Tab-separated table of C-alpha atoms in Angstrom:
chain	number	residue	atom	x	y	z
A	1	UNK	CA	58.742	88.344	130.762
A	2	UNK	CA	60.389	85.103	131.421
A	3	UNK	CA	57.021	82.635	131.279
A	4	UNK	CA	57.465	83.982	127.392
A	5	UNK	CA	60.846	82.345	126.858
A	6	UNK	CA	59.264	78.840	127.470
A	7	UNK	CA	57.224	79.397	124.573
A	8	UNK	CA	59.831	78.175	121.345
A	9	UNK	CA	56.853	80.260	118.763
A	10	UNK	CA	57.782	83.490	120.600
A	11	UNK	CA	61.230	82.799	120.798
A	12	UNK	CA	62.184	82.257	117.863
A	13	UNK	CA	60.808	85.242	116.109
A	14	UNK	CA	62.885	87.972	115.816
A	15	UNK	CA	63.034	91.776	115.709
A	16	UNK	CA	63.491	92.632	111.992
A	17	UNK	CA	64.991	95.910	114.479
A	18	UNK	CA	67.947	94.605	116.667
A	19	UNK	CA	67.848	90.784	115.462
A	20	UNK	CA	66.782	89.503	119.300
A	21	UNK	CA	63.998	87.330	119.409
A	22	UNK	CA	60.968	89.370	120.500
A	23	UNK	CA	60.654	88.690	124.305
A	24	UNK	CA	64.156	90.087	124.681
A	25	UNK	CA	63.535	92.991	122.341
A	26	UNK	CA	64.643	96.184	123.729
A	27	UNK	CA	64.282	98.688	120.391
A	28	UNK	CA	60.794	100.394	122.512
A	29	UNK	CA	63.842	101.564	124.748
A	30	UNK	CA	65.289	103.834	121.998
A	31	UNK	CA	64.496	107.169	120.545
A	32	UNK	CA	66.010	107.520	117.273
A	33	UNK	CA	68.774	110.530	117.134
A	34	UNK	CA	70.138	112.816	114.138
A	35	UNK	CA	73.675	113.726	113.976
A	36	UNK	CA	75.333	115.614	111.229
A	37	UNK	CA	77.761	113.395	112.708
A	38	UNK	CA	77.864	110.187	110.098
A	39	UNK	CA	78.912	106.764	112.425
A	40	UNK	CA	79.745	104.033	109.979
A	41	UNK	CA	79.977	100.761	111.958
A	42	UNK	CA	82.401	98.549	111.505
A	43	UNK	CA	81.608	94.867	112.741
A	44	UNK	CA	83.526	91.734	113.343
A	45	UNK	CA	81.405	88.232	111.286
A	46	UNK	CA	81.812	86.774	114.943
A	47	UNK	CA	80.714	89.542	117.268
A	48	UNK	CA	77.524	90.311	114.463
A	49	UNK	CA	76.301	86.693	115.203
A	50	UNK	CA	76.372	87.369	119.016
A	51	UNK	CA	72.674	88.998	118.660
A	52	UNK	CA	71.846	88.643	122.899
A	53	UNK	CA	75.203	90.543	123.423
A	54	UNK	CA	76.835	92.515	120.601
A	55	UNK	CA	75.945	96.197	121.466
A	56	UNK	CA	76.542	97.631	117.286
A	57	UNK	CA	72.739	97.068	116.525
A	58	UNK	CA	71.319	98.847	119.535
A	59	UNK	CA	73.862	102.474	118.294
A	60	UNK	CA	72.763	101.456	114.603
A	61	UNK	CA	69.405	101.627	115.802
A	62	UNK	CA	69.247	104.850	117.921
A	63	UNK	CA	71.719	106.432	114.648
A	64	UNK	CA	69.058	106.866	111.604
A	65	UNK	CA	71.870	107.960	109.840
A	66	UNK	CA	74.891	105.394	111.105
A	67	UNK	CA	75.743	102.138	108.695
A	68	UNK	CA	77.111	99.121	110.130
A	69	UNK	CA	79.422	97.094	107.513
A	70	UNK	CA	80.105	93.467	108.313
A	71	UNK	CA	83.933	92.303	107.526
A	72	UNK	CA	87.442	91.963	108.439
A	73	UNK	CA	88.937	93.449	106.026
A	74	UNK	CA	87.918	96.478	104.475
A	75	UNK	CA	90.770	97.808	102.760
A	76	UNK	CA	89.124	96.668	99.795
A	77	UNK	CA	85.034	97.388	100.747
A	78	UNK	CA	83.284	99.948	98.594
A	79	UNK	CA	80.953	101.507	100.486
A	80	UNK	CA	83.458	102.379	103.072
A	81	UNK	CA	86.122	103.599	99.810
A	82	UNK	CA	83.783	105.349	98.384
A	83	UNK	CA	82.279	106.882	102.354
A	84	UNK	CA	86.475	107.900	102.156
A	85	UNK	CA	86.722	109.726	98.861
A	86	UNK	CA	83.288	111.909	99.998
A	87	UNK	CA	83.844	115.648	100.337
A	88	UNK	CA	81.029	116.146	102.195
A	89	UNK	CA	83.014	113.990	105.524
A	90	UNK	CA	85.356	114.222	107.436
A	91	UNK	CA	86.696	110.625	108.539
A	92	UNK	CA	88.031	109.412	111.670
A	93	UNK	CA	88.008	106.125	113.364
A	94	UNK	CA	87.405	105.414	117.108
A	95	UNK	CA	90.537	104.048	118.638
A	96	UNK	CA	93.276	105.412	120.956
A	97	UNK	CA	96.138	106.239	119.922
A	98	UNK	CA	98.791	108.901	121.238
A	99	UNK	CA	98.359	110.964	118.120
A	100	UNK	CA	94.731	109.864	118.547
A	101	UNK	CA	91.976	113.368	118.647
A	102	UNK	CA	91.112	113.433	122.497
A	103	UNK	CA	87.560	115.028	121.994
A	104	UNK	CA	87.159	115.407	125.699
A	105	UNK	CA	89.829	117.998	125.665
A	106	UNK	CA	90.027	119.606	122.487
A	107	UNK	CA	91.408	122.945	120.674
A	108	UNK	CA	89.679	125.204	120.027
A	109	UNK	CA	90.926	124.266	115.666
A	110	UNK	CA	90.316	121.168	116.456
A	111	UNK	CA	86.312	121.820	117.344
A	112	UNK	CA	86.453	124.167	114.609
A	113	UNK	CA	87.664	121.071	111.831
A	114	UNK	CA	85.004	118.879	112.822
A	115	UNK	CA	82.324	122.145	112.645
A	116	UNK	CA	83.532	122.626	108.684
A	117	UNK	CA	82.621	118.970	107.677
A	118	UNK	CA	80.482	116.769	108.657
A	119	UNK	CA	82.963	113.974	110.938
A	120	UNK	CA	82.423	110.619	109.692
A	121	UNK	CA	83.705	108.025	112.074
A	122	UNK	CA	84.557	104.742	111.927
A	123	UNK	CA	84.232	102.396	115.136
A	124	UNK	CA	85.136	98.853	115.182
A	125	UNK	CA	83.027	96.655	116.872
A	126	UNK	CA	84.679	93.320	117.976
A	127	UNK	CA	86.842	92.107	120.516
A	128	UNK	CA	89.896	93.521	121.441
A	129	UNK	CA	91.596	91.284	119.191
A	130	UNK	CA	89.245	90.990	116.715
A	131	UNK	CA	89.464	94.827	116.457
A	132	UNK	CA	93.742	95.233	116.799
A	133	UNK	CA	93.039	92.600	113.441
A	134	UNK	CA	90.808	94.217	112.214
A	135	UNK	CA	92.962	97.902	112.195
A	136	UNK	CA	96.049	96.480	111.060
A	137	UNK	CA	94.528	95.018	107.876
A	138	UNK	CA	92.084	97.208	107.099
A	139	UNK	CA	94.979	100.180	105.744
A	140	UNK	CA	92.192	102.452	104.879
A	141	UNK	CA	91.007	102.798	108.471
A	142	UNK	CA	94.235	101.811	110.111
A	143	UNK	CA	95.340	105.078	108.142
A	144	UNK	CA	92.915	107.700	109.774
A	145	UNK	CA	92.988	109.980	112.381
A	146	UNK	CA	91.979	108.924	115.264
A	147	UNK	CA	89.198	110.278	117.844
A	148	UNK	CA	89.407	109.196	121.488
A	149	UNK	CA	87.724	109.969	125.071
A	150	UNK	CA	88.545	110.574	128.440
A	151	UNK	CA	85.912	108.989	130.940
A	152	UNK	CA	86.680	107.462	134.450
A	153	UNK	CA	82.833	105.315	133.919
A	154	UNK	CA	82.697	101.653	134.718
A	155	UNK	CA	81.163	99.993	132.091
A	156	UNK	CA	78.103	98.434	132.735
A	157	UNK	CA	78.319	95.751	130.626
A	158	UNK	CA	78.182	93.482	133.810
A	159	UNK	CA	77.014	90.359	131.808
A	160	UNK	CA	79.916	89.899	129.810
A	161	UNK	CA	84.302	90.023	130.814
A	162	UNK	CA	86.298	93.174	130.023
A	163	UNK	CA	89.661	93.211	129.859
A	164	UNK	CA	89.316	96.196	132.560
A	165	UNK	CA	86.373	98.085	134.550
A	166	UNK	CA	86.732	100.839	132.048
A	167	UNK	CA	86.972	99.484	128.875
A	168	UNK	CA	83.304	100.845	127.467
A	169	UNK	CA	81.312	98.487	125.072
A	170	UNK	CA	80.758	99.578	121.021
A	171	UNK	CA	77.152	101.588	122.415
A	172	UNK	CA	79.049	103.245	125.608
A	173	UNK	CA	81.829	104.245	122.830
A	174	UNK	CA	79.732	105.257	120.960
A	175	UNK	CA	77.310	107.651	123.466
A	176	UNK	CA	80.238	108.781	125.307
A	177	UNK	CA	82.298	110.655	122.151
A	178	UNK	CA	78.481	112.182	121.221
A	179	UNK	CA	78.330	113.842	124.718
A	180	UNK	CA	81.320	114.606	123.999
A	181	UNK	CA	80.972	116.713	120.605
A	182	UNK	CA	77.689	118.308	121.720
A	183	UNK	CA	80.016	119.435	125.116
A	184	UNK	CA	81.485	121.555	122.111
A	185	UNK	CA	79.179	122.431	119.835
A	186	UNK	CA	79.743	119.931	117.831
A	187	UNK	CA	76.831	118.240	118.046
A	188	UNK	CA	73.393	119.828	119.479
A	189	UNK	CA	72.079	116.916	121.635
A	190	UNK	CA	68.403	116.934	123.129
A	191	UNK	CA	68.713	114.414	125.250
A	192	UNK	CA	67.629	111.665	123.087
A	193	UNK	CA	70.924	110.031	122.117
A	194	UNK	CA	70.633	108.556	126.302
A	195	UNK	CA	67.852	106.753	125.024
A	196	UNK	CA	70.788	103.663	123.123
A	197	UNK	CA	72.084	103.169	127.215
A	198	UNK	CA	68.879	102.875	128.835
A	199	UNK	CA	68.199	100.681	125.716
A	200	UNK	CA	71.498	98.901	126.448
A	201	UNK	CA	70.463	98.527	129.933
A	202	UNK	CA	67.308	96.441	129.552
A	203	UNK	CA	69.623	94.154	127.650
A	204	UNK	CA	71.456	93.496	130.015
A	205	UNK	CA	69.030	93.425	132.673
A	206	UNK	CA	67.548	91.175	130.412
A	207	UNK	CA	69.479	88.410	130.161
A	208	UNK	CA	70.655	88.572	134.144
A	209	UNK	CA	67.024	87.638	134.664
A	210	UNK	CA	67.553	84.857	131.886
A	211	UNK	CA	70.976	84.134	133.889
A	212	UNK	CA	69.790	83.319	136.672
A	213	UNK	CA	66.467	81.540	136.845
A	214	UNK	CA	67.529	77.766	136.668
A	215	UNK	CA	64.055	77.304	134.471
A	216	UNK	CA	64.908	79.397	131.658
A	217	UNK	CA	67.391	77.926	128.951
A	218	UNK	CA	70.104	80.133	127.982
A	219	UNK	CA	70.203	81.991	124.729
A	220	UNK	CA	71.840	79.310	122.631
A	221	UNK	CA	69.988	76.500	124.102
A	222	UNK	CA	72.796	75.836	126.899
A	223	UNK	CA	72.638	76.571	130.924
A	224	UNK	CA	75.192	78.488	132.196
A	225	UNK	CA	77.420	77.131	134.730
A	226	UNK	CA	77.178	77.513	138.335
A	227	UNK	CA	80.196	79.438	138.511
A	228	UNK	CA	79.414	82.067	135.969
A	229	UNK	CA	75.726	82.031	137.337
A	230	UNK	CA	77.108	83.059	140.659
A	231	UNK	CA	79.364	86.105	139.036
A	232	UNK	CA	76.438	87.272	137.657
A	233	UNK	CA	74.405	87.260	140.829
A	234	UNK	CA	77.068	88.377	142.138
A	235	UNK	CA	77.315	91.667	139.606
A	236	UNK	CA	73.334	91.935	139.639
A	237	UNK	CA	73.925	92.470	143.674
A	238	UNK	CA	76.030	94.654	144.251
A	239	UNK	CA	76.136	97.207	141.427
A	240	UNK	CA	73.163	97.380	138.176
A	241	UNK	CA	70.733	99.713	138.545
A	242	UNK	CA	68.724	100.296	135.313
A	243	UNK	CA	67.927	103.905	134.916
């Protein structure tokens, strides 16, 4: 696989699904998952440019009913406001907060609420500072009921610095959310939803292989510095298992 990366022509060819160079494409791992819940990924422009790391696209590819909308302030976004105005959905935003509905420990009324109307879950895709700014500016999203979950799962995003071990990437967060919705009968799952995590881990592994191979140029034409390569190697040897 790594030898293919040295072929400039192959490296320039991008997958139409995940937007990654063909040798780095992970779409073959993904099985589409049909949900009654509609997931709308609000992706920050800076995150949208990170084709090699962004996990919002993996999530979007795995969920055919999902949408991916780029921006920072969605207050006047026509598509977002059209979805919010629809009587078909019960809109919420996946974001922590004291008043957030914890789907890991819901009440009977919470579950009935989510079964009555199709959940419309907005997911903020960006760094934590960017996500906070997006929430602050997007008054139509900030005013929505919030949904969250409890998890002691550690992120498998070994190639990206996270603010803490339990800070999950977009695809990991959506996967946990879907699993929790399935536990309480809001969704009927068949296991296909796990393929997004398989694809995510495959993407991480490909990036680790590139970062730790001194003969392969990095994604943007620059090699990682020695300190970063050493850190990635340490993480790889310590805990990364592709399942």
